[in-house]
XYZ file of C-alpha atoms in Angstrom:
457
model
C -3.733 -22.201 28.929
C -7.087 -23.232 27.452
C -8.411 -19.714 27.987
C -5.299 -18.251 26.337
C -5.685 -20.539 23.335
C -9.340 -19.620 23.045
C -8.501 -15.906 22.997
C -5.878 -16.438 20.298
C -8.251 -18.470 18.135
C -10.930 -15.804 18.545
C -8.564 -13.098 17.323
C -7.439 -15.293 14.428
C -11.039 -15.932 13.359
C -11.814 -12.227 13.454
C -8.612 -11.439 11.547
C -9.385 -13.929 8.809
C -12.976 -12.691 8.561
C -11.719 -9.135 8.016
C -8.732 -10.089 5.881
C -10.090 -12.314 3.118
C -12.040 -9.544 1.320
C -8.956 -7.299 1.474
C -6.800 -10.129 0.085
C -9.193 -10.603 -2.841
C -9.206 -6.855 -3.423
C -5.398 -6.764 -3.534
C -5.302 -9.765 -5.866
C -7.516 -7.959 -8.372
C -5.404 -4.813 -8.056
C -2.354 -6.858 -9.007
C -4.223 -8.575 -11.842
C -5.332 -5.216 -13.248
C -1.759 -3.956 -13.271
C -0.540 -7.164 -14.905
C -3.098 -6.798 -17.703
C -1.982 -3.199 -18.263
C 1.611 -4.357 -18.671
C 0.698 -7.216 -21.008
C -1.474 -5.030 -23.253
C 1.082 -2.213 -23.322
C 3.782 -4.715 -24.217
C 1.817 -5.582 -27.367
C 2.286 -2.021 -28.642
C 6.042 -1.542 -28.348
C 8.906 -1.430 -25.810
C 8.617 2.365 -25.960
C 4.998 2.118 -24.791
C 6.050 -0.009 -21.825
C 8.698 2.575 -20.944
C 6.129 5.379 -21.330
C 3.742 3.794 -18.821
C 6.596 3.022 -16.446
C 7.803 6.636 -16.450
C 4.287 8.008 -15.982
C 3.760 5.644 -13.057
C 6.619 7.341 -11.197
C 4.440 10.462 -10.988
C 1.213 8.481 -10.635
C 2.504 7.446 -7.198
C 1.423 10.871 -5.915
C -2.387 10.363 -5.845
C -1.818 6.837 -4.536
C 0.362 8.048 -1.670
C -1.987 10.932 -0.837
C -4.954 8.547 -0.806
C -3.199 5.957 1.338
C -1.942 8.652 3.720
C -5.375 10.182 4.241
C -6.845 6.688 4.295
C -4.609 5.833 7.232
C -5.978 8.815 9.130
C -9.521 7.864 8.153
C -9.210 4.230 9.255
C -7.656 5.247 12.588
C -10.441 7.692 13.469
C -13.179 5.519 11.962
C -12.134 2.406 13.874
C -11.616 4.242 17.169
C -14.968 6.038 16.988
C -16.694 2.811 15.939
C -15.240 1.157 19.017
C -16.583 3.856 21.345
C -19.933 4.109 19.548
C -19.431 7.744 18.495
C -21.130 7.569 15.104
C -21.624 11.332 14.746
C -17.951 12.114 15.314
C -16.934 9.259 13.032
C -19.161 10.511 10.224
C -17.732 14.015 10.491
C -14.208 12.612 10.445
C -14.649 10.540 7.308
C -16.502 13.382 5.556
C -13.566 15.691 6.251
C -11.099 13.084 5.030
C -12.991 12.635 1.760
C -13.287 16.390 1.188
C -9.592 16.976 1.907
C -8.709 14.128 -0.441
C -10.844 15.441 -3.299
C -9.441 18.955 -2.958
C -5.870 17.618 -2.764
C -6.379 15.863 -6.091
C -7.466 18.977 -8.009
C -3.928 20.453 -8.348
C -2.764 17.121 -9.775
C -5.488 17.310 -12.420
C -4.335 20.814 -13.358
C -0.703 19.661 -13.494
C -1.709 16.730 -15.678
C -3.487 18.999 -18.156
C -0.648 21.503 -18.392
C 2.687 19.912 -17.480
C 2.534 16.182 -18.236
C 5.011 16.158 -21.113
C 7.548 18.507 -19.451
C 7.496 16.311 -16.339
C 8.278 13.211 -18.401
C 10.947 15.068 -20.368
C 12.722 15.859 -17.073
C 13.442 12.133 -16.767
C 15.462 12.177 -19.994
C 13.079 10.154 -22.153
C 13.150 10.236 -25.949
C 10.620 12.557 -27.690
C 8.329 9.705 -28.796
C 8.232 8.260 -25.286
C 7.617 11.732 -23.828
C 4.564 12.205 -26.046
C 3.029 8.809 -25.217
C 3.826 9.033 -21.531
C 2.475 12.589 -21.326
C -0.880 11.530 -22.774
C -1.124 8.619 -20.358
C -0.181 10.780 -17.352
C -2.765 13.425 -18.315
C -5.517 10.815 -18.138
C -4.283 9.304 -14.861
C -4.011 12.728 -13.188
C -7.447 13.718 -14.533
C -8.918 11.045 -12.269
C -6.695 11.938 -9.283
C -9.456 13.498 -7.112
C -11.713 10.450 -7.511
C -8.751 8.078 -7.107
C -7.995 9.626 -3.717
C -11.684 9.608 -2.754
C -11.875 5.905 -3.581
C -8.880 5.069 -1.393
C -10.027 7.210 1.548
C -13.612 5.959 1.316
C -12.476 2.334 1.304
C -10.338 2.845 4.413
C -13.201 4.692 6.113
C -15.554 1.766 5.553
C -12.912 -0.743 6.618
C -12.524 1.128 9.897
C -16.112 0.178 10.776
C -15.300 -3.491 10.132
C -16.912 -3.497 6.672
C -14.238 -4.930 4.377
C -16.696 -6.500 1.921
C -18.189 -3.327 0.426
C -14.764 -1.914 -0.572
C -13.907 -5.323 -2.024
C -17.043 -5.437 -4.178
C -16.521 -1.874 -5.400
C -12.823 -2.410 -6.111
C -13.306 -5.722 -7.902
C -16.020 -4.179 -10.073
C -13.857 -1.143 -10.870
C -10.872 -3.344 -11.729
C -13.056 -5.464 -14.002
C -14.042 -2.265 -15.823
C -10.382 -1.283 -16.011
C -9.353 -4.623 -17.498
C -12.202 -4.608 -20.040
C -11.574 -0.997 -21.052
C -7.820 -1.509 -21.311
C -8.193 -4.514 -23.597
C -11.126 -3.094 -25.570
C -9.883 0.475 -26.069
C -6.199 -0.370 -26.145
C -6.496 -3.060 -28.815
C -9.689 -1.833 -30.495
C -11.799 -4.934 -30.023
C -15.207 -5.133 -31.681
C -16.751 -1.732 -32.387
C -14.370 0.060 -30.011
C -11.661 2.328 -31.455
C -8.032 1.250 -31.222
C -6.509 3.950 -29.024
C -3.288 2.260 -27.957
C -1.702 3.707 -24.834
C -4.455 6.340 -24.641
C -6.955 3.499 -24.338
C -4.955 2.045 -21.442
C -4.970 5.453 -19.741
C -8.697 5.861 -20.353
C -9.338 2.467 -18.796
C -7.510 3.586 -15.653
C -9.244 6.981 -15.524
C -12.722 5.532 -16.071
C -12.326 2.763 -13.492
C -10.901 5.074 -10.807
C -13.726 7.551 -11.347
C -16.304 4.761 -11.110
C -14.635 3.432 -7.953
C -14.638 6.822 -6.232
C -18.255 7.429 -7.222
C -19.404 3.992 -6.075
C -17.657 4.323 -2.699
C -19.241 7.743 -2.203
C -22.663 6.364 -3.111
C -22.228 3.435 -0.717
C -21.481 5.802 2.159
C -24.410 8.061 1.236
C -26.924 5.213 1.224
C -28.183 3.043 4.061
C -26.189 0.087 2.766
C -23.309 0.958 5.081
C -23.018 2.161 8.673
C -21.321 5.400 7.605
C -23.070 8.627 6.643
C -21.953 12.064 5.553
C -22.046 14.834 8.149
C -21.245 18.524 7.908
C -17.614 19.056 9.020
C -17.340 21.452 11.947
C -14.390 20.276 14.000
C -10.861 21.646 13.687
C -9.747 18.989 16.177
C -10.716 16.273 13.719
C -8.955 18.134 10.908
C -5.793 18.454 12.979
C -5.836 14.785 13.959
C -6.428 13.649 10.370
C -3.477 15.678 9.139
C -1.242 14.621 12.046
C -1.916 10.923 11.430
C -1.852 11.121 7.629
C 1.305 13.148 6.958
C 3.838 10.658 8.404
C 2.202 7.833 6.440
C 2.404 9.895 3.240
C 6.070 10.611 3.985
C 6.653 6.911 4.680
C 5.289 5.914 1.293
C 7.128 8.658 -0.567
C 10.447 7.814 1.104
C 10.147 4.254 -0.176
C 9.151 5.416 -3.660
C 11.979 7.963 -3.884
C 14.539 5.385 -2.717
C 13.758 3.356 -5.837
C 15.659 5.877 -7.964
C 19.131 5.526 -6.354
C 18.619 1.820 -5.660
C 17.835 1.104 -9.303
C 20.854 3.186 -10.297
C 22.954 0.980 -7.998
C 21.542 -2.181 -9.574
C 22.316 -0.873 -13.053
C 26.012 -0.801 -12.177
C 25.823 -4.607 -12.059
C 24.054 -4.846 -15.435
C 20.657 -4.492 -17.060
C 19.905 -8.171 -16.534
C 20.417 -7.742 -12.779
C 18.021 -4.800 -12.703
C 15.418 -6.762 -14.646
C 15.942 -9.742 -12.322
C 15.349 -7.588 -9.235
C 12.012 -6.374 -10.612
C 11.019 -9.943 -11.474
C 11.832 -11.066 -7.940
C 9.965 -8.108 -6.505
C 6.899 -8.778 -8.616
C 7.047 -12.478 -7.702
C 6.857 -11.862 -3.968
C 4.139 -9.249 -4.420
C 2.044 -11.718 -6.402
C 2.491 -14.531 -3.886
C 2.420 -12.716 -0.549
C 1.167 -9.171 -1.206
C -2.508 -9.962 -0.558
C -1.545 -11.558 2.759
C 0.639 -8.909 4.360
C -1.468 -5.994 3.121
C -4.658 -7.564 4.487
C -3.051 -8.292 7.856
C -1.913 -4.678 8.132
C -5.412 -3.285 7.484
C -7.082 -5.869 9.754
C -4.700 -4.956 12.574
C -5.595 -1.270 12.209
C -9.300 -2.121 12.400
C -9.136 -4.448 15.393
C -6.667 -2.437 17.481
C -8.413 0.857 16.691
C -11.827 -0.475 17.685
C -10.583 -2.030 20.917
C -8.794 1.165 21.889
C -11.972 3.101 21.131
C -13.852 0.754 23.430
C -11.372 1.498 26.232
C -9.598 -1.889 26.182
C -5.868 -1.179 25.599
C -4.793 -4.535 27.069
C -7.045 -6.388 24.625
C -5.683 -4.217 21.796
C -2.118 -5.189 22.705
C -3.068 -8.878 22.926
C -4.871 -8.753 19.579
C -1.907 -7.066 17.917
C 0.442 -9.802 19.118
C -1.979 -12.607 18.213
C -2.404 -11.234 14.681
C 1.356 -10.954 14.380
C 1.722 -14.635 15.283
C -0.766 -15.592 12.558
C 1.001 -13.325 10.088
C 4.456 -14.735 10.828
C 3.147 -18.276 10.438
C 1.417 -17.754 7.092
C 4.005 -15.423 5.564
C 6.821 -17.773 6.550
C 4.982 -20.479 4.603
C 4.637 -18.078 1.659
C 8.344 -17.346 1.953
C 9.061 -21.059 1.831
C 7.099 -21.288 -1.421
C 9.196 -18.482 -2.876
C 12.452 -20.096 -1.782
C 11.617 -23.596 -3.009
C 9.861 -22.483 -6.183
C 12.146 -19.559 -7.042
C 13.317 -20.842 -10.439
C 9.927 -21.883 -11.870
C 8.278 -18.721 -10.517
C 10.947 -16.498 -12.070
C 10.693 -18.528 -15.255
C 7.140 -17.255 -15.718
C 8.588 -13.798 -16.408
C 11.735 -14.499 -18.439
C 13.509 -17.214 -20.403
C 16.865 -15.445 -20.614
C 19.331 -17.728 -18.761
C 21.382 -14.993 -17.094
C 18.362 -12.958 -16.038
C 16.588 -16.111 -14.835
C 19.487 -17.073 -12.586
C 19.631 -13.665 -10.962
C 15.835 -13.457 -10.724
C 15.648 -16.785 -8.910
C 18.210 -15.552 -6.390
C 16.337 -12.297 -5.787
C 13.128 -14.306 -5.356
C 14.822 -16.427 -2.682
C 16.103 -13.281 -0.949
C 12.561 -11.927 -0.814
C 11.396 -15.345 0.365
C 13.738 -15.099 3.352
C 12.479 -11.559 3.969
C 8.884 -12.772 4.318
C 9.690 -13.780 7.900
C 10.284 -10.114 8.716
C 7.254 -9.029 6.710
C 5.223 -11.265 8.989
C 6.186 -9.084 11.947
C 6.318 -5.658 10.359
C 2.950 -5.340 8.659
C 0.575 -6.348 11.486
C 2.637 -4.449 14.054
C 2.752 -1.302 11.926
C -0.969 -1.697 11.190
C -1.639 -1.918 14.931
C 0.317 1.271 15.557
C -1.531 3.076 12.760
C -4.883 2.005 14.219
C -3.820 3.758 17.413
C -2.863 6.894 15.472
C 0.921 6.333 15.696
C 2.135 6.682 12.109
C 5.506 8.169 13.014
C 7.075 4.930 14.238
C 6.450 3.026 10.940
C 7.713 6.106 9.055
C 10.936 6.213 11.078
C 11.356 2.462 10.581
C 11.073 2.646 6.801
C 13.121 5.815 6.415
C 16.067 4.678 8.535
C 15.998 1.128 7.161
C 15.801 2.251 3.553
C 18.585 4.806 3.872
C 20.796 2.825 6.218
C 20.474 -0.688 4.822
C 18.751 -0.854 1.417
C 20.875 1.992 0.090
C 23.749 2.375 2.548
C 24.599 -1.247 3.307
C 24.015 -2.383 -0.276
C 26.425 0.235 -1.623
C 28.990 -0.113 1.150
C 29.204 -3.913 1.099
C 28.434 -4.430 -2.569
C 30.522 -1.679 -4.134
C 32.980 -0.229 -1.598
C 33.945 -3.581 -0.050
C 33.628 -5.364 -3.397
C 31.203 -8.130 -2.430
C 28.984 -7.233 -5.406
C 25.462 -8.702 -5.424
C 25.737 -10.599 -2.111
C 26.114 -7.168 -0.513
C 22.871 -6.071 -2.166
C 21.108 -9.242 -1.030
C 22.259 -8.572 2.539
C 21.091 -4.958 2.313
C 17.595 -6.048 1.247
C 17.131 -8.560 4.076
C 18.660 -6.292 6.738
C 16.396 -3.460 5.604
C 13.267 -5.478 6.345
C 14.760 -6.818 9.586
C 15.416 -3.246 10.735
C 11.842 -2.241 9.932
C 10.713 -5.033 12.263
C 13.083 -4.042 15.082
C 11.870 -0.443 15.100
C 8.113 -1.133 14.935
C 8.504 -4.034 17.364
C 10.149 -1.724 19.896
C 7.470 0.868 19.253
C 4.679 -1.643 19.799
C 6.172 -3.234 22.929
C 7.435 -0.103 24.684
C 5.849 2.844 22.891
C 3.042 5.064 24.160
C 0.642 4.320 21.285
C -2.226 3.423 23.625
C -1.843 6.795 25.358
C -1.747 8.497 21.944
C -5.084 6.913 21.053
C -6.564 7.803 24.437
C -5.545 11.444 23.986
C -7.049 11.597 20.501
C -10.279 10.031 21.726
C -10.467 12.404 24.691
C -9.971 15.458 22.468
C -12.738 14.414 20.098
C -15.077 13.478 22.966
C -14.555 16.783 24.814
C -15.249 18.795 21.680
C -18.489 16.943 20.911
C -19.499 16.755 24.527
C-alpha cells in the first residue's frame, strides 16, 4: 500500500509540474478574449455581433492547429520516451510545414470572401462590413496561428510546458495592449475600432508563431528542425490529427442547432446559457485543459519508453487527481452560482437562468474530471478516434437529441435541456472510459513506434 501511494504521489507531482504552466497559459488566453469582448462592447452592440459572427469562421484555424497539434504531441512524446530525437524532429517539422500550408487557403479566403461569408449568416449590411474586415485580419494570420499551436504542442510533447507558456503569455500581452491601444486610439495610436481589435489578434498570433519557430530553431529547446523525408510520419500525423479536427468541428457545428433550440425558450435563456458556459470555462477551463495535455505527455512518453503498464497506471492516477480537483471546482460553481453569474448580468430573469446553468455545469465538472485526462491519455497513444466518437455521439444523442426530445417533445422545457447537458458529458466519460480500460490504444502506440523505428532503422 505504501508503494502504491508513493507511485500515485509521484505521478501527481509530475502532473502538477507539467500542468501549472499550461493552466497559466489558458488563463491568459481567456483573459485576452475577455478584453476583446469588453473593448468591442464599448463600440456598439453591432460590433459585438460582428466579432461573434466572424469567430464562427475563425474556429477553422484553431481546429486545424489543435488537430495537427494532437498529432504532433503524440509523436513528439512517444519519440521523446524512446530517445529517437531524429525521428521526433522530422515529425514536428512535417507537422509545422503542413500546418503553415493548410493556413494559406484561409488567408486567400479572408482576402476575397470575408464579407460574403458573413452575409450568408443573415447579418445586416453594417455588421457584414465590420465583421468582414475583422475576419480578413484574423484569416491573414491563419498560417502563423496554426504554426503557433502546432509548435506549442510539439514542445509540450518533450515535457517542456514552460516555453510555450512564456511565448503565449507574451503574445497575449501584445494582443491585449494592441486591442486597447488601436481599438480605442490611446496616446499617439490611431483609433481603428474593430479593425484595431482584429489587428491586435493578427499581430499577436504572428508574433506567437514566429517566437515558437525561433525557440525550436535555437538551442533553447530540445527540438530542432530536420528535413522531412518520411511518408510514414506524414501518414501517422494525418491519421492522428484528422479525428481530432473532426471532434472539434462536430462540437462547434452543434452550437448552431443547440442555440436555435435555446432561442425557442427566449433570448434571456440563450444569454444565460452563454453566461453559465463562460463561468465554468473561467473557473475550471485551465484545470481540465492542462490535465488533458499533461496526460498526453506522460502516457506518450511512457509508451515510447516501452512501459504500457506504467502508462495505464499514470493515466488512472492523473484521472483521480483530475476528478478530485474538478469536483471541488464544480462545488464552487454550484455554491457560488448566483454571485458568479451576477458578474455578467444584472437582469433578474437572465440572472436566475444563468445561475441555474452555472449549477448544471458545476454538476458536470465531475464528468469533466474523468473525460479530459482519459481522452488526453488516449491521444498520447495516438488513439484520437475514441474521443471523437464520444463527443459526436454524445453531442448528437444527448445535447441535441435528449434536450429536444425531453424539453420540447415531452414538454419538460428547460429541465430537459439541463438533463441533456449533463448526460452529454456523462456519455463522453462512458465512451472514453471504456476505450481506456478495454481498448487497444497501447497496441496502437506500439505499432506506430515500430513503423517509425523500422523506417529509420
